[in-house]
Coordinates of C-alpha atoms in Angstrom, one line a residue:
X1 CA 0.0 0.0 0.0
X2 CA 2.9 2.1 1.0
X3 CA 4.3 2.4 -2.6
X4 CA 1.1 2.8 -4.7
X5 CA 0.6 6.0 -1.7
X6 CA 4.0 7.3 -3.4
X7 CA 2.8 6.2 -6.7
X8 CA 0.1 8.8 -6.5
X9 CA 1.8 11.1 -4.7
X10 CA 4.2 10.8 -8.1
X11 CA 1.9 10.9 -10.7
X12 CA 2.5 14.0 -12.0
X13 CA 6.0 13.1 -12.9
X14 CA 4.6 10.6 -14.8
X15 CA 1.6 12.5 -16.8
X16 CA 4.7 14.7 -17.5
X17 CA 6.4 11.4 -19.7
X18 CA 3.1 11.2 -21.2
X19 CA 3.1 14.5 -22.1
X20 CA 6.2 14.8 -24.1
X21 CA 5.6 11.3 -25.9
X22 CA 2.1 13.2 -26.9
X23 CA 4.4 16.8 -28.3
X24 CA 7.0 14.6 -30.4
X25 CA 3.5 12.5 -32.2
X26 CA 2.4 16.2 -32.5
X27 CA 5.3 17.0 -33.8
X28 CA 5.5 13.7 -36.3
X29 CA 2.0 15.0 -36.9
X30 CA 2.8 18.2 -38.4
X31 CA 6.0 16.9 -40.1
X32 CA 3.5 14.5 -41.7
X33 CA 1.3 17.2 -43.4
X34 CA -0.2 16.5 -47.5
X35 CA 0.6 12.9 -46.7
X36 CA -2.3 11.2 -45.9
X37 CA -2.0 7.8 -44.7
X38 CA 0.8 8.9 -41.9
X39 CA -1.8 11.4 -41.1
X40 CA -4.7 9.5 -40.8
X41 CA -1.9 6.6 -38.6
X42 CA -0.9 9.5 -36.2
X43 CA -4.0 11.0 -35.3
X44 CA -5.8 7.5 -34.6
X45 CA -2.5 6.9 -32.0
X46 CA -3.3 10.1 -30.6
X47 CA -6.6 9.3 -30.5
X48 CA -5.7 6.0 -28.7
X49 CA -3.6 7.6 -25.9
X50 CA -5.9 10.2 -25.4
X51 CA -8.3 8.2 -25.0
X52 CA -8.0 7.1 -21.6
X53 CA -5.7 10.6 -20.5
X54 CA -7.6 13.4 -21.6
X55 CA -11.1 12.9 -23.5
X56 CA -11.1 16.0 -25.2
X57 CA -8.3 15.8 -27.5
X58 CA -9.2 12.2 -28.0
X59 CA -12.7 13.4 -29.9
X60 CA -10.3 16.0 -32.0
X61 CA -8.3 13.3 -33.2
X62 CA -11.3 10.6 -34.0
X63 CA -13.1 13.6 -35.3
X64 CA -10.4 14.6 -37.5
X65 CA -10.2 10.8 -38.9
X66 CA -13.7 10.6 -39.3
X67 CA -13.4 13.9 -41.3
X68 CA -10.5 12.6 -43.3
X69 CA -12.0 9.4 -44.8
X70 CA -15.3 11.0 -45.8
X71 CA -12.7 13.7 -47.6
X72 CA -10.7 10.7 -48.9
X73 CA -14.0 8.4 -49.9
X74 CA -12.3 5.5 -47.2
X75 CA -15.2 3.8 -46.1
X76 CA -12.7 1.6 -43.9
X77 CA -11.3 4.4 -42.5
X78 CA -14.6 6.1 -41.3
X79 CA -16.0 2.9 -39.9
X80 CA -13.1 2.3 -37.9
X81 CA -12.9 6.2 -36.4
X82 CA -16.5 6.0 -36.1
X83 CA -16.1 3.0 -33.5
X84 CA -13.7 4.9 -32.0
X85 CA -15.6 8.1 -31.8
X86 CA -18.4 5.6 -30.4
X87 CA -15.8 4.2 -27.6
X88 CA -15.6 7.6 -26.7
X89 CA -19.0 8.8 -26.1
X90 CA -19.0 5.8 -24.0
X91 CA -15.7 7.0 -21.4
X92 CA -18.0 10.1 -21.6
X93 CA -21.5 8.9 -20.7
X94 CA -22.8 10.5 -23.7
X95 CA -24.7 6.9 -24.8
X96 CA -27.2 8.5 -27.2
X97 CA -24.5 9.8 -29.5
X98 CA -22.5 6.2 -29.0
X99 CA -25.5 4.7 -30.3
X100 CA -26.8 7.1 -32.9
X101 CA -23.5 6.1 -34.6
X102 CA -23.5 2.7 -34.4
X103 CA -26.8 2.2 -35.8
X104 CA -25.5 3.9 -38.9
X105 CA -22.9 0.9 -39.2
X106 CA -24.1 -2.5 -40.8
X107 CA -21.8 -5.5 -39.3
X108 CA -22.9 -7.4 -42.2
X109 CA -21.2 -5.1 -44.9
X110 CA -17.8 -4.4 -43.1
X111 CA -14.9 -6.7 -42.9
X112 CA -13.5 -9.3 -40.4
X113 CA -11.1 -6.6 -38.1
X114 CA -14.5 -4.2 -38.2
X115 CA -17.1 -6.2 -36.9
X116 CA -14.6 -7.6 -34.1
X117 CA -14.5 -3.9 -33.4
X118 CA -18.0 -3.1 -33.7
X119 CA -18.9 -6.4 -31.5
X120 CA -17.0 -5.3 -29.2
X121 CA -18.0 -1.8 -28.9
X122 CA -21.6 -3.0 -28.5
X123 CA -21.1 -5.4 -25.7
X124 CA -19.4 -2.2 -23.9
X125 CA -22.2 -0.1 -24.8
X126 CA -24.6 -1.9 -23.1
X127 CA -22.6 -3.1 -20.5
X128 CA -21.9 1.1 -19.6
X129 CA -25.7 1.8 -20.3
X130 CA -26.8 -1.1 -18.2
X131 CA -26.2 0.6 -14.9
X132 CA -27.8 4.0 -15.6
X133 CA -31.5 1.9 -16.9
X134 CA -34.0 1.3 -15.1
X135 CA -34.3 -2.0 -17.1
X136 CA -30.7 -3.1 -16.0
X137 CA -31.3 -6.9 -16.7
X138 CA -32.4 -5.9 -20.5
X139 CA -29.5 -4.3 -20.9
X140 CA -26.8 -6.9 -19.5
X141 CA -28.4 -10.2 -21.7
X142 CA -28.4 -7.3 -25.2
X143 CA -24.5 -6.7 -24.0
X144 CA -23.4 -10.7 -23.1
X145 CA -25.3 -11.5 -26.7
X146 CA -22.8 -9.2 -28.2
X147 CA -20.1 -10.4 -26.2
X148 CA -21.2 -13.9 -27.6
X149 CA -21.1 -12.8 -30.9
X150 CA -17.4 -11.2 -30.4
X151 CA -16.1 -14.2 -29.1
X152 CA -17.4 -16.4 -32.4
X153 CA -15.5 -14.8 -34.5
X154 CA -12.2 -14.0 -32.5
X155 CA -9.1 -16.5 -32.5
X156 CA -9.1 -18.3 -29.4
X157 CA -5.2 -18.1 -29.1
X158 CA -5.5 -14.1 -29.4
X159 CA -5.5 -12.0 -26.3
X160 CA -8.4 -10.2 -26.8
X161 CA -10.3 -13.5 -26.8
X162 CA -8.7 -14.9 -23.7
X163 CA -9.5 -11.6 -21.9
X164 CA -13.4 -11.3 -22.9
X165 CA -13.9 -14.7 -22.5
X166 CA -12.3 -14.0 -18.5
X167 CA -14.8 -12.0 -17.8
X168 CA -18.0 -14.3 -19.4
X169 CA -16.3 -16.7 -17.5
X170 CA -16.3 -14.4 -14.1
X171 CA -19.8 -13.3 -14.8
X172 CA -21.0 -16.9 -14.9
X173 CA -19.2 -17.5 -11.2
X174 CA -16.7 -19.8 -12.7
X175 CA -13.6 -17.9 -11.2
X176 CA -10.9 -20.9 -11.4
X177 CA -11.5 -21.3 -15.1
X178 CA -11.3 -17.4 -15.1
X179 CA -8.4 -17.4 -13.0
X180 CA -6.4 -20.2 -14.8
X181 CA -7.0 -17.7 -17.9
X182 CA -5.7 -14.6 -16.5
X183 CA -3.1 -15.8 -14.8
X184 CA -1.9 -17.3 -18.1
X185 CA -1.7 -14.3 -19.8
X186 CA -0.3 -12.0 -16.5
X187 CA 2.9 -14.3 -16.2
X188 CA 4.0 -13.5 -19.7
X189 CA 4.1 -9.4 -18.9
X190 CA 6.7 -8.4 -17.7
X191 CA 6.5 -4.3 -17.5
X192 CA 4.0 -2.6 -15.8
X193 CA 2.0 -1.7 -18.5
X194 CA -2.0 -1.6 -19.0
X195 CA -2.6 -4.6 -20.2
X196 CA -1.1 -5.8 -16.8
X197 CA -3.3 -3.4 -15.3
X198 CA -7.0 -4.7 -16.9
X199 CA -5.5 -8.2 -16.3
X200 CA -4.8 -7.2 -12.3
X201 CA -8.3 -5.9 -12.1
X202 CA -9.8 -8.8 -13.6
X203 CA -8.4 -10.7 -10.9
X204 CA -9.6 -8.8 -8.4
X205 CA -13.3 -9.0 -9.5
X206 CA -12.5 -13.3 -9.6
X207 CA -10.9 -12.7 -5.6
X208 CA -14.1 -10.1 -5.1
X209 CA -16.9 -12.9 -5.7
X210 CA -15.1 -15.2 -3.9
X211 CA -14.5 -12.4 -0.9
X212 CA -11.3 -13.0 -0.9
X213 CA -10.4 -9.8 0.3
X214 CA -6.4 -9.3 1.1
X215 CA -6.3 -11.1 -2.5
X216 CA -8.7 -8.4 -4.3
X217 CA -6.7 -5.5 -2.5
X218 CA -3.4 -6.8 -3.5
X219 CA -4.7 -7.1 -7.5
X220 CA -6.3 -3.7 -7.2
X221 CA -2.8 -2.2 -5.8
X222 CA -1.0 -4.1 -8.7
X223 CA -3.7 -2.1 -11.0
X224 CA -3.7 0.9 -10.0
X225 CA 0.1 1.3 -10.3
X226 CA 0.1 0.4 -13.9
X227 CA -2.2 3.0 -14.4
X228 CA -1.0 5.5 -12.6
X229 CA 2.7 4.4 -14.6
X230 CA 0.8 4.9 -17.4
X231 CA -0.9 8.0 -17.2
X232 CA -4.2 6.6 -17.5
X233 CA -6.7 8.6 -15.9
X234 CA -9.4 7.0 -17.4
X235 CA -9.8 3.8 -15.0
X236 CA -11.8 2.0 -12.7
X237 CA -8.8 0.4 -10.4
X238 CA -8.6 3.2 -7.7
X239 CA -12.4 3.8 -7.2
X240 CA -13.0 -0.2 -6.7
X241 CA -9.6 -0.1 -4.0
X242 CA -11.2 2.9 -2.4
X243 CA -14.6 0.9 -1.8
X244 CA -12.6 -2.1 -0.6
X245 CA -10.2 0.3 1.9
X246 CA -13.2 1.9 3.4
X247 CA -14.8 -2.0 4.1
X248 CA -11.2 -3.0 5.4
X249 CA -10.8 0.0 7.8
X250 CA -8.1 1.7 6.1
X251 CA -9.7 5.4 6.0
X252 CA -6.7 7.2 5.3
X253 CA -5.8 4.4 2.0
X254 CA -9.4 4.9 0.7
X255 CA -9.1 8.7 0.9
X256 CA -6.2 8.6 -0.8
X257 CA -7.5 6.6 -3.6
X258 CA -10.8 7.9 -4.2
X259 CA -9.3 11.6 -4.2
X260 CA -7.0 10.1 -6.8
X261 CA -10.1 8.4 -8.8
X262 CA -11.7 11.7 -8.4
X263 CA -8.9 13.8 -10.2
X264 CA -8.1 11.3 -13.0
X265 CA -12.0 11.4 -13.6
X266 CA -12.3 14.8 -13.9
X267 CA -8.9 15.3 -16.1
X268 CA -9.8 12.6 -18.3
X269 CA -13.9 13.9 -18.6
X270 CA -15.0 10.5 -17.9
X271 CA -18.3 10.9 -16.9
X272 CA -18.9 7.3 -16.4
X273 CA -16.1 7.1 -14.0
X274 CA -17.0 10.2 -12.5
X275 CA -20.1 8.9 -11.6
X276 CA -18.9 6.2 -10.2
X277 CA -16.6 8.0 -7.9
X278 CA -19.2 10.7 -6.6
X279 CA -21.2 7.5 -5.5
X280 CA -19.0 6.8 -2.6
X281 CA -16.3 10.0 -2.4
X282 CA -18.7 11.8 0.1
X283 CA -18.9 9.1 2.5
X284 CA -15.4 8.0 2.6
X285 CA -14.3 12.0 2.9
X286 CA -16.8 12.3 5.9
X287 CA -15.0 9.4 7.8
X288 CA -11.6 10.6 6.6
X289 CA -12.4 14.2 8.4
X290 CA -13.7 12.1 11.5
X291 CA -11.0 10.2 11.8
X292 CA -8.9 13.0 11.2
X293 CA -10.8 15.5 14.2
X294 CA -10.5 12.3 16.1
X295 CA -6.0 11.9 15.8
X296 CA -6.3 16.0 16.3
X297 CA -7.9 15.3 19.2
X298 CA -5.9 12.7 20.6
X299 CA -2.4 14.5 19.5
X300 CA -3.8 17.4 21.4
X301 CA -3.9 15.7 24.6
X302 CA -0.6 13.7 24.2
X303 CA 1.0 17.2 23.5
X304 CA -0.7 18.6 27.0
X305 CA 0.5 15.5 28.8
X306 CA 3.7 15.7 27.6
X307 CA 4.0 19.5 28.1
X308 CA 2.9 18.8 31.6
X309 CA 5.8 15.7 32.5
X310 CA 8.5 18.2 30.4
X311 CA 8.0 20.7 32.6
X312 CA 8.5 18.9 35.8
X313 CA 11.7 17.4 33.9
X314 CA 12.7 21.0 34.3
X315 CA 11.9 21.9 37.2
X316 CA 13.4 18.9 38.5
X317 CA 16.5 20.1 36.7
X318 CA 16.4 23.4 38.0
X319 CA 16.0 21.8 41.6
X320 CA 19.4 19.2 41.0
X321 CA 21.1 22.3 39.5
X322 CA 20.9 24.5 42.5
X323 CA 21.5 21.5 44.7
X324 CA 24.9 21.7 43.0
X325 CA 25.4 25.1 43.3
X326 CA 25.2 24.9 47.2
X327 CA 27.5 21.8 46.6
X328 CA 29.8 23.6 45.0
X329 CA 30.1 26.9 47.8
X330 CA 30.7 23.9 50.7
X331 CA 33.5 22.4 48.7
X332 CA 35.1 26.1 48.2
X333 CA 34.6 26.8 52.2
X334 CA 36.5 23.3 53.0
X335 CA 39.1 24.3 50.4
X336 CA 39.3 26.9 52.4
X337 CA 39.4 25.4 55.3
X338 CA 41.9 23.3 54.7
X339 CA 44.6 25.4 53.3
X340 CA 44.1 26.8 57.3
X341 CA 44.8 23.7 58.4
X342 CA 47.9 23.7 56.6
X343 CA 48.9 26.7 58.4
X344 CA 48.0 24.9 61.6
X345 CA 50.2 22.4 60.9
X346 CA 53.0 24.7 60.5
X347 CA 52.7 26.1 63.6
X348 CA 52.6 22.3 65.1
X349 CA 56.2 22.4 67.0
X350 CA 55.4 25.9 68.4
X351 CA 52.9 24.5 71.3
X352 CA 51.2 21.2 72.2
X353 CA 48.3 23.9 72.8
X354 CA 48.7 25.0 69.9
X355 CA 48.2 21.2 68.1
X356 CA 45.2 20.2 70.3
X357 CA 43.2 23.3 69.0
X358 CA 44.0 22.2 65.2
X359 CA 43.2 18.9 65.3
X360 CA 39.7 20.2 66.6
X361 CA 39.2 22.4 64.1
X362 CA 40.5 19.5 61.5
X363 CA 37.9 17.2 63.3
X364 CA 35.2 19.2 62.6
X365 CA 36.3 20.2 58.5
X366 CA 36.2 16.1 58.7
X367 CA 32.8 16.0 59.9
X368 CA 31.8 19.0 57.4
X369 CA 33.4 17.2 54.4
X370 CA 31.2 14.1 55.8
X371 CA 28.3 16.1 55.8
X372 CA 28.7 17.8 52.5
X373 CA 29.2 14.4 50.6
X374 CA 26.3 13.2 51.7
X375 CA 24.2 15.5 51.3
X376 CA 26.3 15.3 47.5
X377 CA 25.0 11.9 47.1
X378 CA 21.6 12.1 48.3
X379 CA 20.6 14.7 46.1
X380 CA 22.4 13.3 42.8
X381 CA 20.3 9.9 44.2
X382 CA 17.5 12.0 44.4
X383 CA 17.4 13.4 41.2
X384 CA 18.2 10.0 39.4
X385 CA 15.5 8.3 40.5
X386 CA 13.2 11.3 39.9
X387 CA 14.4 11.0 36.2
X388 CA 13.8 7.4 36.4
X389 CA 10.3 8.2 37.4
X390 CA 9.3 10.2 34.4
X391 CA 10.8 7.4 32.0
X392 CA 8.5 5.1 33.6
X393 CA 5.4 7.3 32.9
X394 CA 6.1 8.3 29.7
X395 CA 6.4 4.6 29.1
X396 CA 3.3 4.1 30.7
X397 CA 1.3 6.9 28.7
X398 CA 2.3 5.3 25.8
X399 CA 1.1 2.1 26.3
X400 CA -2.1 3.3 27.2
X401 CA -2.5 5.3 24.3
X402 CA -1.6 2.3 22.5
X403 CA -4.3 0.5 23.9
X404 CA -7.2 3.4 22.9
X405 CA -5.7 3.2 19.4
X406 CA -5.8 0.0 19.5
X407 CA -9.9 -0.1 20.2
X408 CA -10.7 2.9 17.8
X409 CA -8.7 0.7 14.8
X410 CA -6.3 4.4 14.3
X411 CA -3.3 2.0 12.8
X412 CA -1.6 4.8 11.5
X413 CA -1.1 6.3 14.8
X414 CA -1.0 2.9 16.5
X415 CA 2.1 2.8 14.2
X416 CA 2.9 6.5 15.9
X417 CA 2.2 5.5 19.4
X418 CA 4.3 2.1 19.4
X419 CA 7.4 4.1 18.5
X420 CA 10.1 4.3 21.0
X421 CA 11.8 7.2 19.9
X422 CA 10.2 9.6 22.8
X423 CA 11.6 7.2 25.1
X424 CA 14.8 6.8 23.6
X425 CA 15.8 9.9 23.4
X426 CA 14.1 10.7 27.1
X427 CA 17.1 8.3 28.2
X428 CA 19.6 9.4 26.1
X429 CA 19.0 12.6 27.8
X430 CA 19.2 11.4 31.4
X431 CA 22.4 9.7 30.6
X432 CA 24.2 12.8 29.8
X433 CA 22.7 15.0 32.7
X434 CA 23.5 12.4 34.7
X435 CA 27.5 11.8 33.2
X436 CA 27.6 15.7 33.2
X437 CA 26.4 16.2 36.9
X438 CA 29.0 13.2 37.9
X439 CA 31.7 14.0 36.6
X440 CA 31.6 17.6 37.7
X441 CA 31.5 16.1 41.4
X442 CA 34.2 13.7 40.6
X443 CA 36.1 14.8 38.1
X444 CA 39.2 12.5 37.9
X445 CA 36.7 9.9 38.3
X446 CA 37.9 7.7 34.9
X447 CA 41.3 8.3 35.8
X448 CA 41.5 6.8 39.4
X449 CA 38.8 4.4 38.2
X450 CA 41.7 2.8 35.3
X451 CA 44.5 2.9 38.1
X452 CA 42.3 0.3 39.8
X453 CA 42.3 -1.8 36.7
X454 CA 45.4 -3.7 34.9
X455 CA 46.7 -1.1 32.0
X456 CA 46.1 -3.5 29.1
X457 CA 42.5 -3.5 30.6
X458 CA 41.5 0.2 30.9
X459 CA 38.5 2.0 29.7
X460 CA 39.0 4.2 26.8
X461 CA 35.8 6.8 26.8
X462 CA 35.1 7.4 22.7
X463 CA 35.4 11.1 21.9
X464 CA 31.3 11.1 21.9
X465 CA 30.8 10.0 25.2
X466 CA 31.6 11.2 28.4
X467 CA 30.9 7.7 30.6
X468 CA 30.3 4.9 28.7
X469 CA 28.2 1.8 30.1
X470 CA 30.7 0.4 32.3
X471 CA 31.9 3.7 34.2
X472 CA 28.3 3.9 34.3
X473 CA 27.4 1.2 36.0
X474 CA 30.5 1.9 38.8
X475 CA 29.6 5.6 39.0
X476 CA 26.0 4.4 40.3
X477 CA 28.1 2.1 42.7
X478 CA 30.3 5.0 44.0
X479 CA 26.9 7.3 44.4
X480 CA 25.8 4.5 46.8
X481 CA 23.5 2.4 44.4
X482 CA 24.8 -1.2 44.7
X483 CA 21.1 -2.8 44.5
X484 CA 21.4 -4.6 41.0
X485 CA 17.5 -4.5 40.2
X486 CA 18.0 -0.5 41.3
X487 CA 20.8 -0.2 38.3
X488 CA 19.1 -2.1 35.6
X489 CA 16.3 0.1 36.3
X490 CA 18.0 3.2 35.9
X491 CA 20.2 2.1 32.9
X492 CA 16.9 0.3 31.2
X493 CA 18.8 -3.4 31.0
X494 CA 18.4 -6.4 32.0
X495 CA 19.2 -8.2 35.8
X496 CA 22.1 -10.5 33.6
X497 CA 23.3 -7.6 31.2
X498 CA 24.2 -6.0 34.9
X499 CA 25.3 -8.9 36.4
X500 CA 27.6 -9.2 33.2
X501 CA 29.3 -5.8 32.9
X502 CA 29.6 -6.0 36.8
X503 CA 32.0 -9.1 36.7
X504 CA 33.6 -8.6 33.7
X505 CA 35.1 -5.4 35.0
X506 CA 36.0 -6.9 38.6
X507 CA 37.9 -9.9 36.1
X508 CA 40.1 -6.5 35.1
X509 CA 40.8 -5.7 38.7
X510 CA 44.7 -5.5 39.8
X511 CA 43.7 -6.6 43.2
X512 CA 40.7 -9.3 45.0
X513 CA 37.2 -8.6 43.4
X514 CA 36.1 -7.6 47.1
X515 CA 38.9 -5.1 47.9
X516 CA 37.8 -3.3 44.2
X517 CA 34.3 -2.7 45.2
X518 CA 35.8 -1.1 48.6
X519 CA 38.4 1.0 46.6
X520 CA 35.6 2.2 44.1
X521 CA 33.9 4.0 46.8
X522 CA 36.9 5.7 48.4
X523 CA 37.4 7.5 44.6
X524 CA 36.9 11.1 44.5
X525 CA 37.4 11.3 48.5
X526 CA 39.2 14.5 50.1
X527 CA 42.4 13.2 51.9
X528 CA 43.8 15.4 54.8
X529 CA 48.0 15.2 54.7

């Protein structure tokens, strides 16, 4: 579904070929002037491209022909441009002028290629006038008897008979014989063209009496991107997928298609098609702008929920970042204290009084430092788990929208919703506040934490990163968050992937795996010479 949605999104690039194949036949046209037969060639294949692109020029062209063999007495010639002025009143729904001229055409007085032309043009006339008759049955057994007659006197290895006799074959409910057929003839085209494309939809009216519907939608797709290939804006492909889309559920497909169906229709002047189209375009545009009020709706209150959790993220951050502010204005006052103490002890061998008064005042910068670490750690714990907190809910909004989504049949924002990139990127974002905070609290933290390790085992931290998992995992440890379950939590792994990092790093240890856990948590302390 995904690429016939680009298809059409596309399909002025390739009305634009279309276009410039159209100006060099023109052109070939023009160069062909005085000589009639290359004339009369030219503007019958202009007729037949136009045909199904723009119905307008195609009646200049068979009118032109038409014109041309009266001019040139070619009886041949104006039969055939009369059929096909006839095949075009029917695209355009104009069915009294289609039959006015074919009653003026005797099958019994034209040759073999003619009446195959003219049978076949009949059996499509009423076929199209069929469903705008009150008398719809009438019209259906005057277009099969025509269709009867057409097949008679076509070869049965042709094509063309193959592919008429697929649809008697449909209409009579035999869809395996029909099937077997078309999938004959569909095996042997290779291109996307629009044979491939009438052969597609055939075998998506087979899957569509047998309700076979992933089947029918997958034929209908296959059609409608040969058309659209081909520029054909006369076709019937899209409106039939847009019906089956809006039965599936798939709103935002169908609108897409019958919006498409619409704009060929109109192009093209098919009035038939057209019809067709307005039939069901209104309903599928009023569920397409309920479903669309609906996702508005939603996204609205996902973007107030969010707004409200991202604003307690910041003020959470503004909280941890004064935290470290007062942090930082105790560690400047015991700098300060201790470069008195260094005086002090400079003044030791002047009197034991003296050294008794120091060592009190050291005491009690020891029991500040204590203090002031603490209080260090309890806030940075503080503030992880607070993080840790609103990871959980976003996590849990999500999965409920999920589950509304899920009852109102929304895929394309179920699709939204199930994404983890809010998530991601709400870790991603803790992990650097939190690498940022710790490291500006211990700052020679990777450094002492390598001396602990054997040198052909140390950490190298990549120039993108400023604590990878490992360091981590011990800078948790050194905050005072041993608890395993507590660390998987935070880091978003599992109990082994912790468990794993944990003891591969001890294996790295220059000393007993016990003794390295005790010397992790003296790193970054203030020692007192």
């Amino acid at each position: 579904m995904n690429s016939l949605l680009k298809h059409i999104q596309n399909k002025e690039a390739y009305a634009e070929q279309k276009k410039n194949y159209l100006l060099n036949l023109k052109k070939k046209l023009a160069d062909s002037a005085g000589n009639i037969k290359p004339t009369y060639e030219i503007q019958r294949e202009l007729y037949n491209i136009y045909i199904s692109y723009e119905s307008d020029s195609a009646i200049v062209y068979a009118k032109k022909n038409v014109n041309l063999a009266i001019e040139q007495n070619m009886d041949f010639w104006r039969i055939e441009s009369q059929l096909d002025l006839a095949a075009f009143y029917l695209t355009g729904g104009m069915y009294l002028d289609a039959d006015s001229l074919l009653r003026q055409i005797k099958p019994t007085r034209i040759d073999h290629y003619l009446r195959i032309k003219y049978f076949d043009t009949k059996q499509k006339f009423y076929r199209f006038y069929a469903f705008q008759h009150l008398e719809h049955e009438k019209y259906i057994a005057l277009s099969d008897s025509y269709r009867d007659s057409l097949l008679s006197i076509l070869d049965t290895a042709s094509y063309h008979f193959k592919m008429v006799y697929s649809e008697k074959l449909i209409d009579q409910d035999k869809s395996e014989e029909a099937k077997k057929i078309i999938f004959g003839m569909i095996k042997n085209i290779k291109e996307d063209t629009h044979e491939k494309a009438m052969l597609a939809y055939s075998l998506a009216n087979v899957y569509k009496k047998e309700d076979n519907l992933e089947k029918q939608r997958m034929y209908y797709i296959i059609s409608a991107i040969c058309d659209i290939k081909n520029a054909i804006k006369e076709n019937a492909s899209s409106r039939a997928l847009a019906s089956l889309l809006y039965k599936m559920g798939d709103i935002e497909g169908a609108y897409a298609c019958i919006r498409s169906s619409m704009e060929d229709a109109k192009f093209c002047n098919a009035r038939f098609r057209s019809y067709e189209a307005s039939q069901i375009y209104p309903i599928i545009e009023a569920s397409y702008q309920d479903n669309e009020r609906e996702k508005r709706k939603i996204l609205g209150t996902f973007l107030v929920v969010a707004s409200i959790l991202s604003a307690l993220l910041v003020t959470a951050v503004i909280f941890v970042y004064r935290q470290k502010q007062r942090i930082n204005r105790v560690r400047q006052e015991l700098y300060s204290t201790n470069m008195k103490l260094r005086e002090f002890n400079d003044k030791l061998h002047v009197a034991n009084e003296e050294l008794i008064r120091v060592n009190q005042e050291v005491s009690s910068m020891n029991k500040k430092l204590s203090e002031a670490n603490q209080i260090k750690e309890v806030y940075i714990g503080h503030f992880l788990d607070l993080c840790a907190t609103y990871i959980d809910k976003l996590e849990r909004y999500q999965s409920t929208i999920k589950k509304l989504i899920m009852g109102d049949k929304i895929n394309q924002l179920l699709r939204l919703v199930k994404s983890h990139e809010m998530i991601d990127h709400e870790v991603q974002e803790l992990y650097n506040t939190f690498d940022t905070t710790f490291l500006h609290l211990f700052p020679d933290f990777i450094g002492d934490f390598n001396s602990l390790l054997r040198p052909e085992e140390r950490i190298e931290v990549k120039d993108s990163e400023k604590l990878n998992t490992e360091l981590r995992i011990f800078a948790l440890i050194r905050l005072g968050i041993s608890d395993t379950a507590k660390l998987a939590s935070f880091l978003h792994y599992s109990l082994n992937t912790i468990y794993t990092y944990r003891a591969k790093v001890r294996n790295k240890a220059i000393m007993d795996k016990d003794e390295f856990d005790k010397m992790v948590m003296k790193i970054g302390q203030i020692r007192i010479t």
